[in-house]
Amino acid sequence: MSRDATTIPTADFEEAGATPGDSAPARSDGRRKAPDGEAHRVTPMMAQYIEIKAAHPDCLLFYRMGDFYELFFADAEIASRTLGIVLTKRGKHLGEDIPMCGVPVERAEDYLQRLIAAGHRVAVCEQTEDPAEARKRGGKSVVQRGVIRLVTPGTITEDNLLDPARANLLVAVARRRLSDTEWAYGLAAVDISTGRFTVTEVSAAGLAAEIARLEPRELVVPDAVYDDADLAGLWRETRAAVTPLAREGLDPASAERRVKDYFGVASLDAFGQFTRSEVAAAAAALAYVERTQLGSRPPLSPPSREAAGGTLAIDAATRANLELTRTLSGERPGSLLATIDRTVTPGGGRLLAERLAGPLTEIAAIARRQEAVAFLVGDSLLHERLRQALAAAPDIARALARLTLGRGGPRDLAALRDGLAAAGALARLLAASGDLPEELAAARAALETPDPALAGRLAAALADDLPLLKRDGGFVREGYDPALDEARALQADSRRFIAALQARYAAETGCRTLRVKHNNVIGYFVEVPQATGEDFLRPPFNETFVHRQTMAGAMRFSTVELGELEARIASAGERALGIELAIFDALLGEVVAATEAVKAAAEGLAVVDVTAALAKLAADLGWVRPQVDTSLAFRIEAGRHPVVEAALKRDGAAFVANDSDLSAPEGAAAGRIALVTGPNMAGKSTFLRQNALMVVLAQMGSFVPARAAHIGLVDRLFSRVGAADDLARGRSTFMVEMIETAAILNQATARSLVILDEIGRGTATFDGLSIAWAAIEHLHEVNRCRALFATHYHELTALAERLVRLGNVTVRVTEWQGEVVFLHEVVAGAADRSYGIQVAKLAGLPPAVIARARTILDELEKSDREKPVSALIDDLPLFAASVRSAPAAPAAGPQRDGLREALDAIDPDDLTPRAALEALYRLKSLRAAED
C-alpha cells in the first residue's frame, strides 16, 4: 500500500484538523482562516494522542490509524530522520502545523528493527474497539486506543528483531555503600527471549569490565546512579541504550518483596544468598520487564548468582584490542568469535559467545569442559552424528518465550516439536556412548527432562505447512480432530454448491459468462455482462436476481440462495477457526506447563552444540588440549594466531608458528617479562595478541592453536595494543594510551597476563623512552606479572642485564638486495635496528626522502654510539636503588679479542644458509660492542 493510500476513519480525520466542509473564510494566500478560537482548539483525537503520549514520554508512539502506525510532533521528526521516510503535515494543533509520518502496519516490524537498532524505545498503540462502535457514540467520536506493548532494545522477542547468535540482555544496575568513599554495584542480567536471569556484585573498579563482558542491549540505571558524575563517561561510552529508572520501589524491603512475588516464593534463600545490591538490581530488572510487557510474564528462570572473580577479568579496551567478539570496526566477521564458531544451533551460538566473553577462573570447571571436548575429539563418528542431529533443532528457548508472552504462533509450536524431537535423538545418541564426561552426562540428563509425549502430541496436531499467525487457521493436521474435519468438509461442500449454483444459473438464464464471485463488501454475488444484466432487471429474472451494483461493462446481482449459502460457509469457517484456536490454546497450555523442562532441554542442546563445535574446530585445525593449573607457568610451543592463520589459509599461505615462555623461574613467585623488539610489519603485535588469545581459549574450555601449551591460571588479562584517539572527550592518541597503561599498572596482579605494544611512542623520544622504561620496572618489581612488552626503544633491551625476570626476544628479518624480508620468527635476542626506512620504502615514500633519511640515520647512529646504553643505566641511581643488587663481577683478566675468536670458530663449509645468516648477526653484534 502506498503512503498516500492511508486508510483513516473519517472521525479521526476530522479530529486531526482536516474537517471537510469547514465554512471558514479563505485567506489571501489561499488557505482558510480558522474561526475565532479554533486555532487553539484541541481536537478529541489529538487530546487522546497527547494523553497516551504523556504516559510514555520516553518512547516513540506508534499510533494506529487504519492501515498505518502514525507518529506526530517530535516523534515524527525523529522517526523520519532515523528511517529515512517522508515527513509530512496533517492538520493543526494550537495553531501550528502537526509534523507527521507513518509506516504501514504490515511492514511495522521492519521499521521497528531499525528504530531499536538506533537505540529508541517504541510504544505500540492499537485501536481497541471497532470503528463502527465508535460511530454509534456520535459522528466525531474517537476510536478507543491503548498501548499494548513497549518495545525496547532489551525486551524484544521477535525473531526478525533479534540476532540469533547473540544474547539480548537487559542489565539493571544498583549499588550499596560500603564506606564513605566506596560503593559495591549489583548487576542483574535478564534475557526475556530465553529466560536467562543472573546477578552479580562488583566493585566500582570492576563495573565497566563486567558491563563489557555482559555486552547488554539495554542498561536500566537508577536516577542517582545515572546522575553520578564519576559514572557519566561509562554511560556515554557504552554501546547499549541507557534508561534511567526512578528509585521508587527499589529500597531493600520493597526490592526483596518484588522478587519474591514475581517467582511466588516466601523466601529467596532457595535461590541462594544475595547481597542487597544484587536484590535491588534484580528488582529493578523485574520492574522494567513488567512495565514494558504490560502484564505479560516472561518465563524467567530464578536468579542465579555469579560469584565475583568467577570469570577472567577483561576490560573494555582489552576486549576491543583483542577483537574477541567484533573487530575494531564493530563487525563480527574477522573477530575471534566468527573464526572459531562451528555451532549449528542459535542457542549454541549464544552459549559460545557467552563462554568466550567470560572465560573461567576455576580449574575444575575448565577441566570439565576440556574433558567433554576431548571425548568428542576422540570419537569422530559420535561427533558427526551429534552435529547432524543438532542441525534439526530450532531455537526452542526463544520460541517458548514468545508463546509464553502471547506472541507466538503455529510456527513456534512447530519449533518446539522439532526441537524436542532433536533433544530426544541427541539423548539417545549420548546414552549409547558408554561412560560420558561430567559435562556431557549433565547435558544428556537435561535433554531427557521433557516428557516425550509432548513432542508426540505436537507432531500429531500440527500440519506440515504452517501459517505465521494462528488467526489465519489451517495449522491443525487433517484427521487430528473430527469436529474440525467436519467443519472443513462443510466449507469444501459449500464451495461445490457454489459451483453447481453457478452452472444452474447459467443454464436457466442462457448466459454462459455468468459467474458467482465474492468480495468483502457485498459478499457473494452473480456477475454478468452489462448487456445481459439489463435483461435481469426485467421479468422473469428480476424475481430471482436482485440488483446490487453496476460496474463498467458488468452488473452484479444477489439471490436468496446465495445469501443462505454464504451464511452456511461463514458459519463453517468461523466454526473451523474456533476449533483450531481452541486446539492451539490447549497445546499452548501443555507447553507452558512444561516450561522448566523445555528450558532444560534448550540448555542441554546448547551445551552439546558448543562442545561438538569446539571438538570439530580442534580436529579440523590440529589444536591441542592445554594444561591449565594453579602455577605461574606460561609455556606455548608453536603457537598460532587463529584469526590471522585463517586469513592466510584462505590466501593459500602458511602461518609461521612461534614459541613463548613467560613461566616463573623455578622457586620464583612472579612470572617473566619478554621484551619484544623488531621492525614494523614483522609480526610483533600478532605475536602479542596470539598469546593473549591462548589464555582466553584455554580458560573458556577450548583447545588451543599450538603444538603444546601449559598455562597457569590468569585472573586478569590486559592488552594495550594499537593506537586510537578519543576526540569527543578531548583525548589525544597519547592520552588514551596513557589512560589504558595506567589502568594496567594499577590493577595487574602476579597472576595477570599483560601485553603492551609501543608504550610511549606518542610523545617525544626521551619522554616516551622514560615512560616505557619506568613501566617495565613497575611491571617487574610491583605488579610481578607475566608480560609481553613490544618496543622500538632498543635501549630498553639492556635492562635484561639488571632485571632478573626480563628477557629479550626479537622478530627476525633480513635484507636482500636492499629490501627487507620479514621472516616472522620470534627468537631469543634483541634487534639492533628497526628497519623503519626499509618499511617506509615499501610504503612508497619518494626516493629522495628515503635517501635523505638514510643519511640522517647514519649521523644519529654515529652520535648514539658515543654513549652506550650501559653507561646510561649506571647514571640512574634511582633505578639502581629500586632493583636488587647484581652479584659482584669477577676481577678482569687479560683482554680478549672476541671478534677474532668468533671468526676463527666459523667453518664456512659446515654452515647452512640460516646458520650463516645468524653468524653474520653475531659478528656484527660483537663489532658493535667493541665500538
mmCIF file with all atom_site columns, N, CA, C and O in Angstrom, residues 696-727:
data_model
loop_
_atom_site.group_PDB
_atom_site.id
_atom_site.type_symbol
_atom_site.label_atom_id
_atom_site.label_alt_id
_atom_site.label_comp_id
_atom_site.label_asym_id
_atom_site.label_entity_id
_atom_site.label_seq_id
_atom_site.pdbx_PDB_ins_code
_atom_site.Cartn_x
_atom_site.Cartn_y
_atom_site.Cartn_z
_atom_site.occupancy
_atom_site.B_iso_or_equiv
_atom_site.pdbx_formal_charge
_atom_site.auth_seq_id
_atom_site.auth_comp_id
_atom_site.auth_asym_id
_atom_site.auth_atom_id
_atom_site.pdbx_PDB_model_num
ATOM 1   N N  . VAL A 1 696 ? 42.491 -16.821 26.700 1.00 0.00 ? 696 VAL A N  1
ATOM 2   C CA . VAL A 1 696 ? 41.035 -16.771 26.555 1.00 0.00 ? 696 VAL A CA 1
ATOM 3   C C  . VAL A 1 696 ? 40.491 -18.127 26.125 1.00 0.00 ? 696 VAL A C  1
ATOM 4   O O  . VAL A 1 696 ? 39.527 -18.650 26.709 1.00 0.00 ? 696 VAL A O  1
ATOM 5   N N  . LEU A 1 697 ? 41.101 -18.720 25.106 1.00 0.00 ? 697 LEU A N  1
ATOM 6   C CA . LEU A 1 697 ? 40.633 -20.003 24.598 1.00 0.00 ? 697 LEU A CA 1
ATOM 7   C C  . LEU A 1 697 ? 40.797 -21.109 25.637 1.00 0.00 ? 697 LEU A C  1
ATOM 8   O O  . LEU A 1 697 ? 39.894 -21.933 25.846 1.00 0.00 ? 697 LEU A O  1
ATOM 9   N N  . ALA A 1 698 ? 41.952 -21.134 26.297 1.00 0.00 ? 698 ALA A N  1
ATOM 10  C CA . ALA A 1 698 ? 42.211 -22.200 27.270 1.00 0.00 ? 698 ALA A CA 1
ATOM 11  C C  . ALA A 1 698 ? 41.230 -22.130 28.434 1.00 0.00 ? 698 ALA A C  1
ATOM 12  O O  . ALA A 1 698 ? 40.685 -23.152 28.869 1.00 0.00 ? 698 ALA A O  1
ATOM 13  N N  . GLN A 1 699 ? 40.980 -20.929 28.959 1.00 0.00 ? 699 GLN A N  1
ATOM 14  C CA . GLN A 1 699 ? 40.145 -20.814 30.148 1.00 0.00 ? 699 GLN A CA 1
ATOM 15  C C  . GLN A 1 699 ? 38.652 -20.833 29.835 1.00 0.00 ? 699 GLN A C  1
ATOM 16  O O  . GLN A 1 699 ? 37.840 -20.981 30.750 1.00 0.00 ? 699 GLN A O  1
ATOM 17  N N  . MET A 1 700 ? 38.272 -20.720 28.555 1.00 0.00 ? 700 MET A N  1
ATOM 18  C CA . MET A 1 700 ? 36.864 -20.931 28.212 1.00 0.00 ? 700 MET A CA 1
ATOM 19  C C  . MET A 1 700 ? 36.573 -22.424 28.025 1.00 0.00 ? 700 MET A C  1
ATOM 20  O O  . MET A 1 700 ? 35.428 -22.820 27.850 1.00 0.00 ? 700 MET A O  1
ATOM 21  N N  . GLY A 1 701 ? 37.631 -23.255 28.063 1.00 0.00 ? 701 GLY A N  1
ATOM 22  C CA . GLY A 1 701 ? 37.447 -24.692 27.946 1.00 0.00 ? 701 GLY A CA 1
ATOM 23  C C  . GLY A 1 701 ? 37.729 -25.254 26.577 1.00 0.00 ? 701 GLY A C  1
ATOM 24  O O  . GLY A 1 701 ? 37.446 -26.416 26.307 1.00 0.00 ? 701 GLY A O  1
ATOM 25  N N  . SER A 1 702 ? 38.315 -24.444 25.707 1.00 0.00 ? 702 SER A N  1
ATOM 26  C CA . SER A 1 702 ? 38.605 -24.878 24.340 1.00 0.00 ? 702 SER A CA 1
ATOM 27  C C  . SER A 1 702 ? 40.021 -25.439 24.241 1.00 0.00 ? 702 SER A C  1
ATOM 28  O O  . SER A 1 702 ? 40.864 -25.232 25.130 1.00 0.00 ? 702 SER A O  1
ATOM 29  N N  . PHE A 1 703 ? 40.275 -26.150 23.159 1.00 0.00 ? 703 PHE A N  1
ATOM 30  C CA . PHE A 1 703 ? 41.643 -26.472 22.791 1.00 0.00 ? 703 PHE A CA 1
ATOM 31  C C  . PHE A 1 703 ? 42.264 -25.209 22.189 1.00 0.00 ? 703 PHE A C  1
ATOM 32  O O  . PHE A 1 703 ? 41.569 -24.233 21.909 1.00 0.00 ? 703 PHE A O  1
ATOM 33  N N  . VAL A 1 704 ? 43.607 -25.227 21.974 1.00 0.00 ? 704 VAL A N  1
ATOM 34  C CA . VAL A 1 704 ? 44.295 -24.015 21.522 1.00 0.00 ? 704 VAL A CA 1
ATOM 35  C C  . VAL A 1 704 ? 45.145 -24.315 20.290 1.00 0.00 ? 704 VAL A C  1
ATOM 36  O O  . VAL A 1 704 ? 45.585 -25.455 20.077 1.00 0.00 ? 704 VAL A O  1
ATOM 37  N N  . PRO A 1 705 ? 45.414 -23.287 19.465 1.00 0.00 ? 705 PRO A N  1
ATOM 38  C CA . PRO A 1 705 ? 46.210 -23.477 18.254 1.00 0.00 ? 705 PRO A CA 1
ATOM 39  C C  . PRO A 1 705 ? 47.707 -23.492 18.560 1.00 0.00 ? 705 PRO A C  1
ATOM 40  O O  . PRO A 1 705 ? 48.399 -22.473 18.450 1.00 0.00 ? 705 PRO A O  1
ATOM 41  N N  . ALA A 1 706 ? 48.204 -24.629 18.964 1.00 0.00 ? 706 ALA A N  1
ATOM 42  C CA . ALA A 1 706 ? 49.620 -24.775 19.325 1.00 0.00 ? 706 ALA A CA 1
ATOM 43  C C  . ALA A 1 706 ? 49.980 -26.255 19.273 1.00 0.00 ? 706 ALA A C  1
ATOM 44  O O  . ALA A 1 706 ? 49.117 -27.123 19.169 1.00 0.00 ? 706 ALA A O  1
ATOM 45  N N  . ARG A 1 707 ? 51.286 -26.533 19.360 1.00 0.00 ? 707 ARG A N  1
ATOM 46  C CA . ARG A 1 707 ? 51.730 -27.921 19.455 1.00 0.00 ? 707 ARG A CA 1
ATOM 47  C C  . ARG A 1 707 ? 51.619 -28.414 20.896 1.00 0.00 ? 707 ARG A C  1
ATOM 48  O O  . ARG A 1 707 ? 51.328 -29.575 21.150 1.00 0.00 ? 707 ARG A O  1
ATOM 49  N N  . ALA A 1 708 ? 51.815 -27.512 21.836 1.00 0.00 ? 708 ALA A N  1
ATOM 50  C CA . ALA A 1 708 ? 51.658 -27.823 23.258 1.00 0.00 ? 708 ALA A CA 1
ATOM 51  C C  . ALA A 1 708 ? 51.481 -26.512 24.000 1.00 0.00 ? 708 ALA A C  1
ATOM 52  O O  . ALA A 1 708 ? 51.970 -25.465 23.557 1.00 0.00 ? 708 ALA A O  1
ATOM 53  N N  . ALA A 1 709 ? 50.773 -26.564 25.144 1.00 0.00 ? 709 ALA A N  1
ATOM 54  C CA . ALA A 1 709 ? 50.546 -25.340 25.915 1.00 0.00 ? 709 ALA A CA 1
ATOM 55  C C  . ALA A 1 709 ? 50.372 -25.684 27.384 1.00 0.00 ? 709 ALA A C  1
ATOM 56  O O  . ALA A 1 709 ? 49.643 -26.621 27.737 1.00 0.00 ? 709 ALA A O  1
ATOM 57  N N  . HIS A 1 710 ? 51.072 -24.926 28.229 1.00 0.00 ? 710 HIS A N  1
ATOM 58  C CA . HIS A 1 710 ? 50.934 -25.041 29.679 1.00 0.00 ? 710 HIS A CA 1
ATOM 59  C C  . HIS A 1 710 ? 50.705 -23.628 30.203 1.00 0.00 ? 710 HIS A C  1
ATOM 60  O O  . HIS A 1 710 ? 51.587 -22.767 30.109 1.00 0.00 ? 710 HIS A O  1
ATOM 61  N N  . ILE A 1 711 ? 49.511 -23.389 30.760 1.00 0.00 ? 711 ILE A N  1
ATOM 62  C CA . ILE A 1 711 ? 49.123 -22.042 31.182 1.00 0.00 ? 711 ILE A CA 1
ATOM 63  C C  . ILE A 1 711 ? 48.695 -22.081 32.642 1.00 0.00 ? 711 ILE A C  1
ATOM 64  O O  . ILE A 1 711 ? 47.728 -22.769 32.991 1.00 0.00 ? 711 ILE A O  1
ATOM 65  N N  . GLY A 1 712 ? 49.425 -21.361 33.472 1.00 0.00 ? 712 GLY A N  1
ATOM 66  C CA . GLY A 1 712 ? 48.988 -21.161 34.843 1.00 0.00 ? 712 GLY A CA 1
ATOM 67  C C  . GLY A 1 712 ? 47.821 -20.193 34.846 1.00 0.00 ? 712 GLY A C  1
ATOM 68  O O  . GLY A 1 712 ? 47.802 -19.205 34.103 1.00 0.00 ? 712 GLY A O  1
ATOM 69  N N  . LEU A 1 713 ? 46.824 -20.457 35.673 1.00 0.00 ? 713 LEU A N  1
ATOM 70  C CA . LEU A 1 713 ? 45.583 -19.690 35.669 1.00 0.00 ? 713 LEU A CA 1
ATOM 71  C C  . LEU A 1 713 ? 45.854 -18.189 35.696 1.00 0.00 ? 713 LEU A C  1
ATOM 72  O O  . LEU A 1 713 ? 46.666 -17.700 36.477 1.00 0.00 ? 713 LEU A O  1
ATOM 73  N N  . VAL A 1 714 ? 45.133 -17.461 34.836 1.00 0.00 ? 714 VAL A N  1
ATOM 74  C CA . VAL A 1 714 ? 45.243 -15.995 34.755 1.00 0.00 ? 714 VAL A CA 1
ATOM 75  C C  . VAL A 1 714 ? 43.975 -15.393 35.347 1.00 0.00 ? 714 VAL A C  1
ATOM 76  O O  . VAL A 1 714 ? 42.866 -15.829 35.019 1.00 0.00 ? 714 VAL A O  1
ATOM 77  N N  . ASP A 1 715 ? 44.133 -14.403 36.235 1.00 0.00 ? 715 ASP A N  1
ATOM 78  C CA . ASP A 1 715 ? 42.944 -13.789 36.836 1.00 0.00 ? 715 ASP A CA 1
ATOM 79  C C  . ASP A 1 715 ? 42.478 -12.568 36.061 1.00 0.00 ? 715 ASP A C  1
ATOM 80  O O  . ASP A 1 715 ? 41.283 -12.283 35.990 1.00 0.00 ? 715 ASP A O  1
ATOM 81  N N  . ARG A 1 716 ? 43.434 -11.830 35.456 1.00 0.00 ? 716 ARG A N  1
ATOM 82  C CA . ARG A 1 716 ? 43.084 -10.628 34.699 1.00 0.00 ? 716 ARG A CA 1
ATOM 83  C C  . ARG A 1 716 ? 43.946 -10.572 33.444 1.00 0.00 ? 716 ARG A C  1
ATOM 84  O O  . ARG A 1 716 ? 45.140 -10.882 33.491 1.00 0.00 ? 716 ARG A O  1
ATOM 85  N N  . LEU A 1 717 ? 43.328 -10.168 32.369 1.00 0.00 ? 717 LEU A N  1
ATOM 86  C CA . LEU A 1 717 ? 44.028 -10.069 31.094 1.00 0.00 ? 717 LEU A CA 1
ATOM 87  C C  . LEU A 1 717 ? 43.990 -8.618  30.638 1.00 0.00 ? 717 LEU A C  1
ATOM 88  O O  . LEU A 1 717 ? 42.920 -8.008  30.566 1.00 0.00 ? 717 LEU A O  1
ATOM 89  N N  . PHE A 1 718 ? 45.179 -8.069  30.363 1.00 0.00 ? 718 PHE A N  1
ATOM 90  C CA . PHE A 1 718 ? 45.277 -6.674  29.934 1.00 0.00 ? 718 PHE A CA 1
ATOM 91  C C  . PHE A 1 718 ? 45.989 -6.595  28.591 1.00 0.00 ? 718 PHE A C  1
ATOM 92  O O  . PHE A 1 718 ? 46.982 -7.281  28.361 1.00 0.00 ? 718 PHE A O  1
ATOM 93  N N  . SER A 1 719 ? 45.477 -5.735  27.733 1.00 0.00 ? 719 SER A N  1
ATOM 94  C CA . SER A 1 719 ? 46.097 -5.533  26.424 1.00 0.00 ? 719 SER A CA 1
ATOM 95  C C  . SER A 1 719 ? 46.120 -4.048  26.104 1.00 0.00 ? 719 SER A C  1
ATOM 96  O O  . SER A 1 719 ? 45.102 -3.367  26.192 1.00 0.00 ? 719 SER A O  1
ATOM 97  N N  . ARG A 1 720 ? 47.299 -3.567  25.740 1.00 0.00 ? 720 ARG A N  1
ATOM 98  C CA . ARG A 1 720 ? 47.428 -2.186  25.267 1.00 0.00 ? 720 ARG A CA 1
ATOM 99  C C  . ARG A 1 720 ? 48.151 -2.285  23.922 1.00 0.00 ? 720 ARG A C  1
ATOM 100 O O  . ARG A 1 720 ? 49.382 -2.216  23.852 1.00 0.00 ? 720 ARG A O  1
ATOM 101 N N  . VAL A 1 721 ? 47.366 -2.476  22.864 1.00 0.00 ? 721 VAL A N  1
ATOM 102 C CA . VAL A 1 721 ? 47.908 -2.668  21.523 1.00 0.00 ? 721 VAL A CA 1
ATOM 103 C C  . VAL A 1 721 ? 47.155 -1.763  20.577 1.00 0.00 ? 721 VAL A C  1
ATOM 104 O O  . VAL A 1 721 ? 45.924 -1.686  20.638 1.00 0.00 ? 721 VAL A O  1
ATOM 105 N N  . GLY A 1 722 ? 47.854 -1.086  19.693 1.00 0.00 ? 722 GLY A N  1
ATOM 106 C CA . GLY A 1 722 ? 47.188 -0.244  18.711 1.00 0.00 ? 722 GLY A CA 1
ATOM 107 C C  . GLY A 1 722 ? 47.048 1.177   19.203 1.00 0.00 ? 722 GLY A C  1
ATOM 108 O O  . GLY A 1 722 ? 47.269 1.493   20.378 1.00 0.00 ? 722 GLY A O  1
ATOM 109 N N  . ALA A 1 723 ? 46.661 2.068   18.281 1.00 0.00 ? 723 ALA A N  1
ATOM 110 C CA . ALA A 1 723 ? 46.565 3.489   18.588 1.00 0.00 ? 723 ALA A CA 1
ATOM 111 C C  . ALA A 1 723 ? 45.204 4.007   18.166 1.00 0.00 ? 723 ALA A C  1
ATOM 112 O O  . ALA A 1 723 ? 44.701 3.683   17.101 1.00 0.00 ? 723 ALA A O  1
ATOM 113 N N  . ALA A 1 724 ? 44.605 4.813   19.030 1.00 0.00 ? 724 ALA A N  1
ATOM 114 C CA . ALA A 1 724 ? 43.324 5.429   18.701 1.00 0.00 ? 724 ALA A CA 1
ATOM 115 C C  . ALA A 1 724 ? 43.146 6.650   19.585 1.00 0.00 ? 724 ALA A C  1
ATOM 116 O O  . ALA A 1 724 ? 43.587 6.675   20.735 1.00 0.00 ? 724 ALA A O  1
ATOM 117 N N  . ASP A 1 725 ? 42.491 7.673   19.038 1.00 0.00 ? 725 ASP A N  1
ATOM 118 C CA . ASP A 1 725 ? 42.214 8.848   19.856 1.00 0.00 ? 725 ASP A CA 1
ATOM 119 C C  . ASP A 1 725 ? 40.761 8.829   20.305 1.00 0.00 ? 725 ASP A C  1
ATOM 120 O O  . ASP A 1 725 ? 39.993 7.954   19.940 1.00 0.00 ? 725 ASP A O  1
ATOM 121 N N  . ASP A 1 726 ? 40.394 9.790   21.131 1.00 0.00 ? 726 ASP A N  1
ATOM 122 C CA . ASP A 1 726 ? 39.023 9.945   21.607 1.00 0.00 ? 726 ASP A CA 1
ATOM 123 C C  . ASP A 1 726 ? 38.731 11.442  21.580 1.00 0.00 ? 726 ASP A C  1
ATOM 124 O O  . ASP A 1 726 ? 38.690 12.111  22.613 1.00 0.00 ? 726 ASP A O  1
ATOM 125 N N  . LEU A 1 727 ? 38.551 11.950  20.369 1.00 0.00 ? 727 LEU A N  1
ATOM 126 C CA . LEU A 1 727 ? 38.411 13.389  20.195 1.00 0.00 ? 727 LEU A CA 1
ATOM 127 C C  . LEU A 1 727 ? 37.156 13.915  20.860 1.00 0.00 ? 727 LEU A C  1
ATOM 128 O O  . LEU A 1 727 ? 37.122 15.061  21.316 1.00 0.00 ? 727 LEU A O  1
#
